[in-house]
Coordinates of C-alpha atoms (C1' of nucleotides) in Angstrom, one line a residue:
Chain A
X1 CA -32.9 -148.3 16.9
X2 CA -35.3 -149.9 19.3
X3 CA -36.5 -148.6 22.7
X4 CA -34.6 -151.3 24.4
X5 CA -31.3 -150.2 22.8
X6 CA -31.9 -146.5 23.6
X7 CA -32.7 -147.5 27.2
X8 CA -29.4 -149.4 27.4
X9 CA -27.4 -146.4 26.2
X10 CA -29.0 -144.3 28.9
X11 CA -28.2 -146.9 31.5
X12 CA -24.7 -147.1 30.4
X13 CA -24.3 -143.3 30.6
X14 CA -25.9 -143.3 34.1
X15 CA -23.4 -146.0 35.3
X16 CA -20.4 -144.2 33.8
X17 CA -21.5 -140.8 35.3
X18 CA -21.9 -142.4 38.7
X19 CA -18.5 -143.9 38.5
X20 CA -17.1 -140.5 37.5
X21 CA -18.8 -139.1 40.6
X22 CA -21.0 -136.8 38.7
X23 CA -24.1 -135.1 40.1
X24 CA -26.2 -138.0 41.6
X25 CA -29.4 -136.4 40.4
X26 CA -28.1 -136.3 36.9
X27 CA -27.3 -140.0 37.2
X28 CA -30.9 -140.6 38.5
X29 CA -32.3 -138.6 35.6
X30 CA -30.6 -140.9 33.1
X31 CA -31.8 -144.0 35.0
X32 CA -35.3 -142.6 35.1
X33 CA -35.3 -141.8 31.4
X34 CA -34.0 -145.3 30.6
X35 CA -36.8 -146.8 32.6
X36 CA -39.3 -144.5 30.9
X37 CA -38.2 -145.5 27.5
X38 CA -38.1 -149.2 28.4
X39 CA -41.7 -149.1 29.7
X40 CA -43.0 -147.0 26.8
X41 CA -45.8 -148.6 24.9
X42 CA -44.9 -146.8 21.7
X43 CA -41.7 -146.7 19.6
X44 CA -39.4 -143.8 20.5
X45 CA -38.5 -143.4 16.8
X46 CA -42.2 -142.9 16.1
X47 CA -42.5 -140.2 18.7
X48 CA -39.4 -138.5 17.4
X49 CA -40.9 -138.3 13.9
X50 CA -44.0 -136.8 15.4
X51 CA -41.9 -134.3 17.3
X52 CA -43.5 -135.4 20.6
X53 CA -40.4 -136.8 22.4
X54 CA -40.7 -134.1 25.1
X55 CA -44.0 -135.4 26.2
X56 CA -42.4 -138.5 27.6
X57 CA -41.9 -137.9 31.3
X58 CA -38.2 -137.9 32.2
X59 CA -37.1 -136.7 28.7
X60 CA -36.2 -133.1 28.4
X61 CA -34.3 -131.0 25.8
X62 CA -31.0 -132.6 26.5
X63 CA -32.1 -136.2 26.4
X64 CA -34.3 -135.6 23.4
X65 CA -31.3 -134.4 21.5
X66 CA -29.4 -137.6 22.4
X67 CA -32.3 -139.7 21.3
X68 CA -32.3 -137.8 18.0
X69 CA -28.5 -138.4 17.6
X70 CA -28.9 -142.1 18.3
X71 CA -31.7 -142.5 15.8
X72 CA -29.8 -140.6 13.1
X73 CA -26.3 -142.0 13.6
X74 CA -26.7 -145.1 15.8
X75 CA -24.2 -143.5 18.2
X76 CA -24.0 -141.1 21.1
X77 CA -21.0 -138.9 21.1
X78 CA -21.4 -138.0 24.7
X79 CA -21.2 -141.7 25.7
X80 CA -18.2 -142.2 23.5
X81 CA -16.4 -139.3 25.2
X82 CA -17.4 -140.6 28.6
X83 CA -15.9 -144.0 27.8
X84 CA -12.6 -142.3 27.2
X85 CA -12.4 -141.0 30.7
X86 CA -14.1 -143.9 32.6
X87 CA -12.8 -147.4 31.8
X88 CA -16.0 -149.3 30.6
X89 CA -14.8 -152.4 32.4
X90 CA -15.6 -150.7 35.7
X91 CA -19.3 -151.1 34.8
X92 CA -18.9 -154.9 35.0
X93 CA -17.5 -154.5 38.5
X94 CA -20.5 -152.4 39.4
X95 CA -22.8 -155.3 38.7
X96 CA -21.3 -157.3 41.6
X97 CA -23.9 -157.4 44.4
X98 CA -22.7 -155.4 47.4
X99 CA -20.3 -153.4 45.3
X100 CA -21.4 -149.8 44.5
X101 CA -19.8 -146.9 42.8
X102 CA -17.8 -145.8 45.8
X103 CA -16.2 -149.1 46.2
X104 CA -15.4 -149.4 42.5
X105 CA -13.8 -146.0 42.5
X106 CA -11.6 -147.0 45.5
X107 CA -10.6 -150.3 43.8
X108 CA -9.8 -148.4 40.6
X109 CA -7.9 -145.6 42.2
X110 CA -5.8 -147.5 44.7
X111 CA -5.1 -150.7 42.7
X112 CA -5.5 -149.4 39.1
X113 CA -8.0 -152.2 38.4
X114 CA -10.2 -151.8 35.3
X115 CA -11.6 -155.2 34.6
X116 CA -13.4 -158.1 36.3
X117 CA -10.5 -160.5 35.8
X118 CA -8.0 -158.1 37.3
X119 CA -10.3 -157.7 40.2
X120 CA -10.6 -161.5 40.6
X121 CA -6.8 -161.8 40.8
X122 CA -6.6 -159.0 43.3
X123 CA -9.3 -160.6 45.5
X124 CA -7.6 -164.0 45.3
X125 CA -4.3 -162.3 46.3
X126 CA -6.2 -160.9 49.4
X127 CA -5.4 -157.3 48.3
X128 CA -9.0 -156.1 48.6
X129 CA -9.2 -156.5 52.4
X130 CA -6.5 -153.8 52.9
X131 CA -8.5 -151.1 51.0
X132 CA -10.2 -148.5 53.2
X133 CA -13.7 -149.5 54.2
X134 CA -13.4 -153.0 52.9
X135 CA -12.5 -156.2 54.7
X136 CA -12.5 -160.0 54.2
X137 CA -16.2 -160.2 53.7
X138 CA -16.1 -157.7 50.9
X139 CA -13.4 -159.8 49.3
X140 CA -15.5 -162.9 49.6
X141 CA -18.6 -161.0 48.2
X142 CA -16.5 -160.0 45.2
X143 CA -15.3 -163.6 44.5
X144 CA -18.8 -164.9 44.9
X145 CA -20.2 -162.2 42.6
X146 CA -17.6 -162.8 39.9
X147 CA -18.5 -166.6 40.1
X148 CA -22.2 -165.7 39.6
X149 CA -21.4 -163.4 36.7
X150 CA -19.2 -166.0 35.1
X151 CA -21.8 -168.6 35.3
X152 CA -24.0 -166.7 32.8
X153 CA -21.4 -164.8 30.9
X154 CA -22.6 -163.9 27.4
X155 CA -26.1 -165.3 28.2
X156 CA -29.2 -163.3 27.6
X157 CA -32.6 -163.4 29.2
X158 CA -35.4 -165.2 27.3
X159 CA -37.2 -161.9 27.5
X160 CA -34.6 -160.3 25.4
X161 CA -33.7 -163.2 23.1
X162 CA -37.2 -164.4 22.2
X163 CA -38.6 -161.0 20.9
X164 CA -35.4 -160.5 19.0
X165 CA -35.6 -164.0 17.4
X166 CA -39.3 -163.4 16.5
X167 CA -38.4 -160.1 14.9
X168 CA -35.6 -161.5 12.7
X169 CA -37.7 -164.6 11.7
X170 CA -40.7 -162.4 10.9
X171 CA -38.5 -160.2 8.6
X172 CA -37.0 -163.2 6.8
X173 CA -40.4 -164.8 6.2
X174 CA -41.6 -162.0 3.9
X175 CA -38.7 -162.7 1.4
X176 CA -40.0 -164.5 -1.7
X177 CA -36.9 -166.8 -1.5
X178 CA -37.8 -168.0 1.9
X179 CA -40.1 -171.0 2.2
X180 CA -40.0 -171.2 5.9
X181 CA -38.2 -169.5 8.8
X182 CA -38.3 -170.7 12.4
X183 CA -36.6 -170.2 15.7
X184 CA -34.6 -173.2 16.9
X185 CA -32.2 -174.0 19.7
X186 CA -32.6 -173.1 23.4
X187 CA -34.8 -170.1 22.5
X188 CA -37.3 -172.5 21.0
X189 CA -37.1 -174.7 24.2
X190 CA -37.8 -171.5 26.1
X191 CA -34.8 -171.7 28.5
X192 CA -34.7 -168.9 30.9
X193 CA -31.3 -167.8 29.7
X194 CA -29.8 -168.5 26.3
X195 CA -26.2 -168.3 25.0
X196 CA -27.2 -167.5 21.4
X197 CA -30.2 -167.2 19.1
X198 CA -30.5 -169.9 16.4
X199 CA -32.6 -169.3 13.3
X200 CA -33.3 -171.9 10.6
X201 CA -34.5 -171.0 7.1
X202 CA -35.7 -173.3 4.3
X203 CA -34.6 -171.9 0.9
X204 CA -33.0 -172.9 -2.3
X205 CA -31.2 -169.6 -2.5
X206 CA -29.0 -169.3 0.7
X207 CA -26.9 -166.5 -0.7
X208 CA -29.8 -164.1 -1.0
X209 CA -31.2 -165.0 2.5
X210 CA -27.8 -164.5 4.1
X211 CA -27.3 -161.2 2.4
X212 CA -30.6 -159.8 3.7
X213 CA -29.8 -161.3 7.1
X214 CA -26.4 -159.6 7.3
X215 CA -28.1 -156.2 6.7
X216 CA -30.8 -156.7 9.3
X217 CA -31.2 -153.7 11.6
X218 CA -30.6 -155.8 14.7
X219 CA -27.2 -157.0 13.3
X220 CA -24.2 -155.0 14.4
X221 CA -21.5 -157.1 12.8
X222 CA -21.1 -160.3 10.8
X223 CA -18.6 -162.5 12.6
X224 CA -18.4 -165.4 10.1
X225 CA -20.0 -166.6 6.9
X226 CA -20.1 -169.9 5.1
X227 CA -22.0 -171.1 2.1
X228 CA -25.2 -171.9 4.1
X229 CA -24.6 -170.2 7.4
X230 CA -23.9 -166.8 9.0
X231 CA -22.9 -165.8 12.5
X232 CA -23.6 -162.3 13.6
X233 CA -23.6 -160.2 16.7
X234 CA -26.5 -157.9 17.6
X235 CA -26.4 -154.4 19.0
X236 CA -27.2 -155.9 22.4
X237 CA -24.2 -158.2 22.2
X238 CA -26.2 -161.4 21.4
X239 CA -24.9 -164.0 19.1
X240 CA -27.3 -164.7 16.2
X241 CA -26.8 -167.8 14.1
X242 CA -28.5 -168.4 10.8
X243 CA -28.6 -171.7 8.9
X244 CA -30.2 -172.1 5.5
X245 CA -31.1 -175.6 4.4
X246 CA -32.9 -177.0 1.3
X247 CA -36.6 -177.1 1.8
X248 CA -36.6 -180.9 1.8
X249 CA -34.5 -181.3 4.9
X250 CA -36.1 -178.6 7.0
X251 CA -38.0 -180.9 9.3
X252 CA -35.0 -183.0 10.4
X253 CA -32.7 -180.0 10.6
X254 CA -35.3 -178.1 12.7
X255 CA -35.6 -181.0 15.1
X256 CA -31.8 -181.6 15.3
X257 CA -31.0 -178.0 16.0
X258 CA -33.7 -177.5 18.6
X259 CA -32.0 -180.0 20.8
X260 CA -31.2 -180.3 23.6
X261 CA -28.2 -182.4 22.8
X262 CA -29.0 -184.9 25.6
X263 CA -32.6 -185.3 24.2
X264 CA -31.2 -185.9 20.7
X265 CA -28.7 -188.4 22.0
X266 CA -31.4 -190.4 23.7
X267 CA -33.5 -190.3 20.6
X268 CA -30.5 -191.5 18.5
X269 CA -30.0 -194.4 20.9
X270 CA -33.6 -195.3 20.5
X271 CA -33.4 -195.1 16.8
X272 CA -30.3 -197.4 16.8
X273 CA -32.2 -200.0 18.9
X274 CA -34.8 -200.0 16.1
X275 CA -32.3 -200.5 13.3
X276 CA -32.4 -196.8 12.3
X277 CA -30.0 -193.9 12.2
X278 CA -31.1 -190.4 13.2
X279 CA -29.0 -187.3 12.4
X280 CA -29.3 -183.7 11.2
X281 CA -30.3 -184.8 7.7
X282 CA -33.0 -187.2 8.6
X283 CA -33.9 -190.8 9.5
X284 CA -32.1 -193.6 7.7
X285 CA -32.3 -197.4 7.6
X286 CA -29.0 -198.8 9.0
X287 CA -29.1 -201.8 6.7
X288 CA -29.2 -200.0 3.3
X289 CA -28.7 -196.4 4.3
X290 CA -32.0 -195.6 2.7
X291 CA -33.6 -192.4 3.9
X292 CA -37.1 -192.5 5.4
X293 CA -39.3 -189.5 4.5
X294 CA -39.3 -186.9 7.2
X295 CA -41.7 -184.1 6.5
X296 CA -42.0 -182.5 9.9
X297 CA -40.7 -183.2 13.4
X298 CA -43.9 -185.2 14.1
X299 CA -42.6 -187.8 11.6
X300 CA -39.4 -188.4 13.5
X301 CA -41.2 -189.1 16.8
X302 CA -43.9 -191.2 15.1
X303 CA -41.3 -193.4 13.3
X304 CA -39.7 -194.0 16.6
X305 CA -43.0 -195.0 18.2
X306 CA -43.3 -191.8 20.3
X307 CA -45.8 -189.1 20.8
X308 CA -44.7 -185.7 19.7
X309 CA -42.6 -184.1 22.4
X310 CA -43.1 -180.3 22.7
X311 CA -39.8 -178.4 22.5
X312 CA -40.0 -177.1 26.1
X313 CA -39.8 -180.7 27.3
X314 CA -36.8 -181.8 25.3
X315 CA -34.3 -181.8 28.1
X316 CA -33.9 -185.5 28.9
X317 CA -35.9 -185.3 32.0
X318 CA -38.1 -188.3 31.4
X319 CA -39.9 -187.0 28.4
X320 CA -39.1 -189.9 26.1
X321 CA -40.4 -192.5 28.6
X322 CA -43.5 -190.4 28.9
X323 CA -43.8 -190.1 25.2
X324 CA -43.4 -193.9 24.7
X325 CA -46.1 -194.6 27.3
X326 CA -48.6 -192.0 26.1
X327 CA -48.1 -190.1 29.4
X328 CA -46.9 -186.7 28.2
X329 CA -48.6 -183.8 29.9
X330 CA -51.1 -181.7 27.9
X331 CA -49.2 -178.5 28.6
X332 CA -50.8 -175.3 29.7
X333 CA -50.9 -172.5 27.0
X334 CA -51.5 -168.8 26.8
X335 CA -55.0 -169.4 25.6
X336 CA -55.9 -171.1 28.9
X337 CA -55.0 -168.0 31.0
X338 CA -58.0 -166.1 32.4
X339 CA -56.5 -163.7 34.8
X340 CA -53.4 -162.3 36.5
X341 CA -53.2 -162.3 40.3
X342 CA -50.2 -160.0 41.0
X343 CA -49.7 -156.5 39.7
X344 CA -49.0 -153.0 41.0
X345 CA -50.5 -149.6 40.3
X346 CA -49.4 -146.0 41.0
X347 CA -50.9 -146.4 44.5
X348 CA -47.5 -147.9 45.3
X349 CA -44.5 -148.2 42.9
X350 CA -46.5 -149.0 39.7
X351 CA -46.6 -146.6 36.7
X352 CA -50.2 -146.8 35.6
X353 CA -53.4 -146.0 37.5
X354 CA -55.7 -148.7 38.8
X355 CA -58.4 -148.1 36.0
X356 CA -55.6 -148.2 33.4
X357 CA -54.4 -151.6 34.6
X358 CA -58.0 -152.9 34.7
X359 CA -58.6 -151.7 31.2
X360 CA -55.4 -153.2 29.9
X361 CA -56.2 -156.6 31.5
X362 CA -59.7 -156.5 29.9
X363 CA -58.2 -155.8 26.5
X364 CA -56.1 -158.9 27.0
X365 CA -59.3 -160.9 27.3
X366 CA -58.9 -161.7 31.0
X367 CA -61.9 -162.2 33.3
X368 CA -60.3 -161.1 36.5
X369 CA -57.2 -159.7 38.1
X370 CA -55.9 -159.0 41.5
X371 CA -54.4 -155.6 42.3
X372 CA -51.7 -156.3 44.8
X373 CA -49.8 -153.1 45.8
X374 CA -46.9 -153.2 48.3
X375 CA -47.4 -153.0 52.0
X376 CA -46.5 -150.2 54.4
X377 CA -42.9 -151.1 55.4
X378 CA -41.7 -151.0 51.8
X379 CA -41.4 -147.2 51.9
X380 CA -39.2 -146.9 48.8
X381 CA -42.0 -148.5 46.8
X382 CA -44.5 -146.1 48.4
X383 CA -46.1 -149.0 50.3
X384 CA -49.7 -148.6 51.4
X385 CA -50.5 -147.4 54.9
X386 CA -53.5 -149.0 56.6
X387 CA -55.6 -145.9 55.7
X388 CA -54.6 -146.0 52.0
X389 CA -55.2 -149.7 51.8
X390 CA -58.7 -149.2 53.1
X391 CA -59.2 -146.3 50.7
X392 CA -57.9 -148.4 47.7
X393 CA -60.3 -151.2 48.7
X394 CA -63.2 -148.7 48.4
X395 CA -62.0 -147.6 44.9
X396 CA -61.9 -151.2 43.8
X397 CA -65.4 -151.8 45.1
X398 CA -66.7 -148.9 43.1
X399 CA -64.9 -150.1 40.0
X400 CA -66.5 -153.5 40.4
X401 CA -69.9 -152.1 40.7
X402 CA -69.6 -150.7 37.2
X403 CA -68.4 -153.9 35.5
X404 CA -70.5 -157.0 34.9
X405 CA -68.1 -159.3 33.0
X406 CA -64.9 -158.5 34.9
X407 CA -63.8 -158.7 38.5
X408 CA -61.0 -156.9 40.3
X409 CA -59.9 -158.7 43.5
X410 CA -58.7 -156.3 46.2
X411 CA -55.3 -157.8 47.0
X412 CA -52.1 -156.9 48.6
X413 CA -48.4 -158.0 48.4
X414 CA -47.6 -158.0 52.0
X415 CA -43.9 -158.1 53.1
X416 CA -42.6 -160.9 55.1
X417 CA -40.6 -159.0 57.7
X418 CA -37.2 -160.2 58.9
X419 CA -38.7 -162.0 61.9
X420 CA -41.3 -163.8 59.8
X421 CA -44.3 -161.6 60.9
X422 CA -46.3 -160.0 58.1
X423 CA -46.4 -156.3 57.5
X424 CA -50.1 -156.0 58.3
X425 CA -52.0 -157.5 61.2
X426 CA -54.3 -160.5 60.6
X427 CA -57.5 -158.5 61.1
X428 CA -56.5 -156.4 58.0
X429 CA -55.4 -159.3 55.9
X430 CA -58.7 -161.0 56.6
X431 CA -60.5 -158.2 54.8
X432 CA -58.6 -158.6 51.6
X433 CA -59.8 -160.8 48.6
X434 CA -56.3 -162.1 48.0
X435 CA -53.1 -161.9 50.0
X436 CA -49.7 -162.4 48.4
X437 CA -46.7 -162.7 50.7
X438 CA -43.1 -162.1 49.7
X439 CA -39.6 -161.2 50.9
X440 CA -38.1 -157.9 49.8
X441 CA -35.5 -157.2 52.5
X442 CA -32.9 -159.0 54.5
X443 CA -31.8 -161.4 51.7
X444 CA -28.6 -162.4 53.2
X445 CA -30.0 -164.4 56.0
X446 CA -28.7 -168.0 56.6
X447 CA -30.9 -170.8 55.2
X448 CA -32.3 -172.0 58.5
X449 CA -33.5 -168.6 59.5
X450 CA -34.8 -167.7 56.1
X451 CA -36.7 -171.0 55.8
X452 CA -38.3 -170.5 59.2
X453 CA -39.2 -166.9 58.3
X454 CA -41.0 -167.9 55.1
X455 CA -42.6 -170.9 56.8
X456 CA -44.2 -168.6 59.3
X457 CA -45.8 -166.6 56.4
X458 CA -47.0 -169.7 54.6
X459 CA -48.6 -170.9 57.8
X460 CA -50.7 -167.7 58.1
X461 CA -54.2 -168.8 57.0
X462 CA -54.8 -165.4 55.2
X463 CA -51.8 -165.9 52.9
X464 CA -53.0 -167.3 49.5
X465 CA -49.9 -167.1 47.4
X466 CA -46.2 -167.1 48.2
X467 CA -44.6 -164.9 45.5
X468 CA -41.2 -165.2 43.9
X469 CA -40.2 -167.8 46.4
X470 CA -36.4 -167.7 46.0
X471 CA -35.9 -164.0 45.3
X472 CA -33.5 -164.5 42.5
X473 CA -32.9 -161.9 39.8
X474 CA -31.4 -163.7 36.8
X475 CA -27.8 -162.6 36.1
X476 CA -27.8 -160.2 39.1
X477 CA -28.8 -161.8 42.3
X478 CA -28.7 -165.4 43.4
X479 CA -31.6 -167.0 45.2
X480 CA -31.5 -166.5 48.9
X481 CA -30.7 -169.5 51.0
X482 CA -33.9 -171.3 51.6
X483 CA -35.0 -174.9 51.9
X484 CA -37.6 -175.0 49.2
X485 CA -38.5 -178.6 49.7
X486 CA -39.5 -177.8 53.3
X487 CA -41.5 -174.8 52.1
X488 CA -43.3 -176.9 49.5
X489 CA -44.2 -179.6 51.9
X490 CA -45.7 -177.0 54.2
X491 CA -47.5 -175.3 51.3
X492 CA -48.9 -178.6 50.2
X493 CA -50.3 -179.2 53.6
X494 CA -51.7 -175.7 54.2
X495 CA -53.1 -175.3 50.7
X496 CA -50.9 -172.2 50.0
X497 CA -50.3 -171.6 46.3
X498 CA -46.8 -170.9 44.9
X499 CA -46.1 -168.4 42.2
X500 CA -44.2 -168.5 38.9
X501 CA -43.3 -164.8 38.7
X502 CA -43.4 -164.3 34.9
X503 CA -41.0 -161.3 34.8
X504 CA -38.2 -162.5 32.5
X505 CA -35.5 -161.5 35.0
X506 CA -37.1 -163.5 37.8
X507 CA -38.9 -166.6 36.4
X508 CA -39.2 -167.7 40.0
X509 CA -40.1 -170.5 40.7
X510 CA -37.9 -172.0 37.9
X511 CA -38.8 -174.9 35.7
X512 CA -37.3 -177.6 38.0
X513 CA -38.9 -176.3 41.1
X514 CA -42.2 -176.0 39.3
X515 CA -42.1 -179.7 38.4
X516 CA -41.4 -180.6 42.0
X517 CA -44.3 -178.5 43.1
X518 CA -46.6 -180.1 40.6
X519 CA -45.6 -183.5 41.7
X520 CA -46.5 -182.5 45.3
X521 CA -49.9 -181.3 44.1
X522 CA -49.3 -177.6 44.8
X523 CA -51.4 -175.3 42.6
X524 CA -49.2 -172.7 40.8
X525 CA -50.3 -169.1 40.0
X526 CA -48.5 -167.7 37.0
X527 CA -48.4 -163.9 37.7
X528 CA -46.7 -161.0 35.9
X529 CA -46.0 -158.8 38.9
X530 CA -46.5 -156.0 36.3
X531 CA -45.7 -152.5 37.3
X532 CA -47.2 -151.0 34.1
X533 CA -49.7 -152.0 31.4
X534 CA -47.0 -153.1 28.9
X535 CA -45.6 -155.7 31.2
X536 CA -48.8 -157.5 31.6
X537 CA -47.7 -159.1 28.3
X538 CA -44.9 -160.9 30.2
X539 CA -47.4 -163.6 31.1
X540 CA -46.0 -165.6 28.2
X541 CA -42.6 -166.1 29.8
X542 CA -44.3 -167.5 32.9
X543 CA -46.4 -169.8 30.8
X544 CA -43.3 -171.0 29.0
X545 CA -41.6 -171.7 32.3
X546 CA -44.7 -173.6 33.5
X547 CA -44.6 -175.7 30.3
X548 CA -40.9 -176.5 31.0
X549 CA -42.1 -177.6 34.4
X550 CA -44.7 -179.9 32.8
X551 CA -47.7 -177.9 34.0
X552 CA -51.1 -178.7 32.7
X553 CA -54.0 -176.3 32.6
X554 CA -55.6 -177.7 35.8
X555 CA -52.3 -177.1 37.7
X556 CA -52.5 -173.4 37.1
X557 CA -54.7 -171.3 39.4
X558 CA -55.3 -168.5 36.8
X559 CA -56.7 -170.8 34.2
X560 CA -59.6 -171.5 36.6
X561 CA -62.8 -169.6 36.5
X562 CA -63.2 -166.8 39.1
X563 CA -65.7 -169.0 41.0
X564 CA -63.2 -171.8 41.2
X565 CA -60.4 -169.5 42.3
X566 CA -62.5 -168.2 45.1
X567 CA -63.8 -171.6 46.1
X568 CA -60.3 -173.1 46.3
X569 CA -58.7 -170.2 48.1
X570 CA -57.8 -170.8 51.7
Chain B
dG1 C1' -30.5 -133.8 33.8
dC2 C1' -35.7 -133.0 34.6
dC3 C1' -39.4 -130.6 36.4
dG4 C1' -42.4 -127.0 38.1
dT5 C1' -42.8 -123.1 39.8
dT6 C1' -43.6 -119.0 45.0
dT7 C1' -40.8 -119.4 36.7
dT8 C1' -34.9 -119.5 35.1
dC9 C1' -33.5 -121.9 40.4
dG10 C1' -33.9 -125.4 43.9
dG11 C1' -35.5 -129.8 44.8
dC12 C1' -35.2 -134.3 43.3
dC13 C1' -37.9 -141.4 47.4
dC14 C1' -36.0 -143.1 52.2
dG15 C1' -35.2 -146.7 55.7
dA16 C1' -33.0 -151.2 56.8
dC17 C1' -29.2 -153.9 56.6
dT18 C1' -24.2 -155.0 56.4
dG19 C1' -19.6 -154.7 57.2
dT20 C1' -16.7 -151.9 58.7
dT21 C1' -16.1 -149.7 62.4
dT22 C1' -16.3 -148.1 67.5
dT23 C1' -20.5 -144.3 65.4
dC24 C1' -21.0 -144.7 60.4
dA25 C1' -20.7 -145.1 55.3
dG26 C1' -22.1 -147.7 51.5
dT27 C1' -25.4 -150.5 49.3
dC28 C1' -29.9 -152.0 48.1
dG29 C1' -34.7 -152.3 47.1

DNA sequence: GCCGTTTTCGGCCCGACTGTTTTCAGTCG
C-alpha cells in the first residue's frame, strides 16, 4: 500500500469523524497525519519494517497501529465501522465549496439526505432554503457546486494518474513476455485531468501479460476481461485499461490510442485525400488494401507528409497545419529548466527549512531558486511580518556568500488585498530580488472588481510575476471571475510575467491560456509553489502543461540563465 | 489523536468573508 493510499484513508477517517461531530482536534490530528504521510519522502511501508513509524511527526501509537493494520490487511477496521454510522455519501456533499460539516449534518438530519443526487433534487425543489441557517444563496451554491463536481466526475488529476501509469508500465516491462509497454491515451497527452489510464503492451502472449496485470498491487478489482484486453479499477478508484497487441502492430495501435479522437479524425481525412486509409491497425492503400509498413508513430506522420507531432499537441488545435508547414514549435522540456521561482519554507507555511529547500534544488541540478514565503496578512500561513522578512533576507544573503555556483533570490509572495493594494509597501518590495503577487482571499468577487483588483497589482512596477492567475483548484474550486484577456494585455505592456503553477491540482494558467499568453509575447515562469522538498519534483506537470500550450524554451523564464532572468526583470 | 511537559493532562493556527441574520455562525485558506 502506497503513502498516497494511506493518506487517503486518514483523510476519509477525518471527514467521517468531522461529520460525526467528534473531537475537532482528533479530526485535525488525522488530517495532519494524512498530510505528513503524503509529503513523506520515504515509503511508509519501509519505515514500518524498520520500526521507525513513530518518528514521523503526527503519527503516534494509535495511528501507527492503523498503518500497520493497513499494510498487513489492506483494510482499516476503524474506518469500516465508522462507515456504518456515517453514510459515506455525506463526504461527497462536504466537497461542495461553502458547505461544511455543520451544514451537511443539518441537511442529513432534517431531510434525511445521504447522497449528492438526493441533495440536488432537494435543492431544485427549493427545500434547502428553509433549513436553519441556510437561504437561497446556499441553495444556489449547492447547485453550482454539484455542477462543478459532475463536470469532472470519475476524473483524476494528472499528478495521480501519471505516476500510477508509470508504475504499472514499469512493472510490465520487466516481464520476458513483454516486448514493449507504453502509456497511451489522455495521460500520454498530459491532460490536466483524465478519465482513465490506458496502457498498451506489445506481446505475443497476451494471456500471460493480462494475468500479471490483474494481480498488480495497484489493481483492486478486474471489471472485464477479453482475449487481448483487461479493464480494472485501482484502489484509488481510477479505471485502468490494458490492451495487448502483436509486436508488429504496436506503432499504429500506440498512435491510434493516444488520440485525441479529433486529431485522429483529421489525420484520417488527410490520409483519405492522399488515397490512403488510416486506422488502428495501420496505414493502407485504398486501391488494393495493401498495408504500408508502420514501424513507429513517426512513419505515420512521415507517410502523410507531416512532421512528427508530439503527443501533447494532438488536440486538433492547428497542429496538423503547423506540421504540414514545418512550423511546429520546438517544445520546452524538463532538461531546459534551470531554476524554480516560487517556493515556501518553514518561515511561513512550508515544511522544510530554507537550507533544506536550497539543498534539494541544487540536487535537482538547478542554478538558482527564489524563496517566496507568504506576506503578513496571510496569518494562517504564518505570513512574514516586516521584521521577519528583513531577517530572512539576511539569512539568504549569508547563504549566498557560501555558494559559488548557485544563487538564492530573496523573494516574497505578496498578497493582493481585496482592494487591490499589496500586502507590503512599495519601499519594502523594492528591496526584494523577486516579487510574486497573488490572490488568496476574497475569491467570490464579481469579475469587474476582481479584474480591477489584479490589474492594480500587475501595474505595480515591483511585481515581477503574477502567480496562479485564476485561483482554480482542480476538482474543488472553480477559477474566480476574472477577465484574463484584459490582464494579459496589461501584463504584455508592463512586462509582468505570468505563472504556470505546476502543482497538479492547480496547473494555473492552463494549456489554452498559456497559448494565448505565448501569442501575446508574455514570458511564462513555470513554478512549483512547493511547500516541501518532495514537491519540487512537480515541475514536470508544469512543463507538460507548458508543452500543451505550445511553449518553447525561450518562452519560459526559468530556462534562462540567472543573468538573463535578472536583466529581463522589470 | 498527537505532543510535550511545569510528564500522564491540557493545549492544539486565526482572521476575513459570506450569508444569514439583526449580532453571529459557518466556512475557508
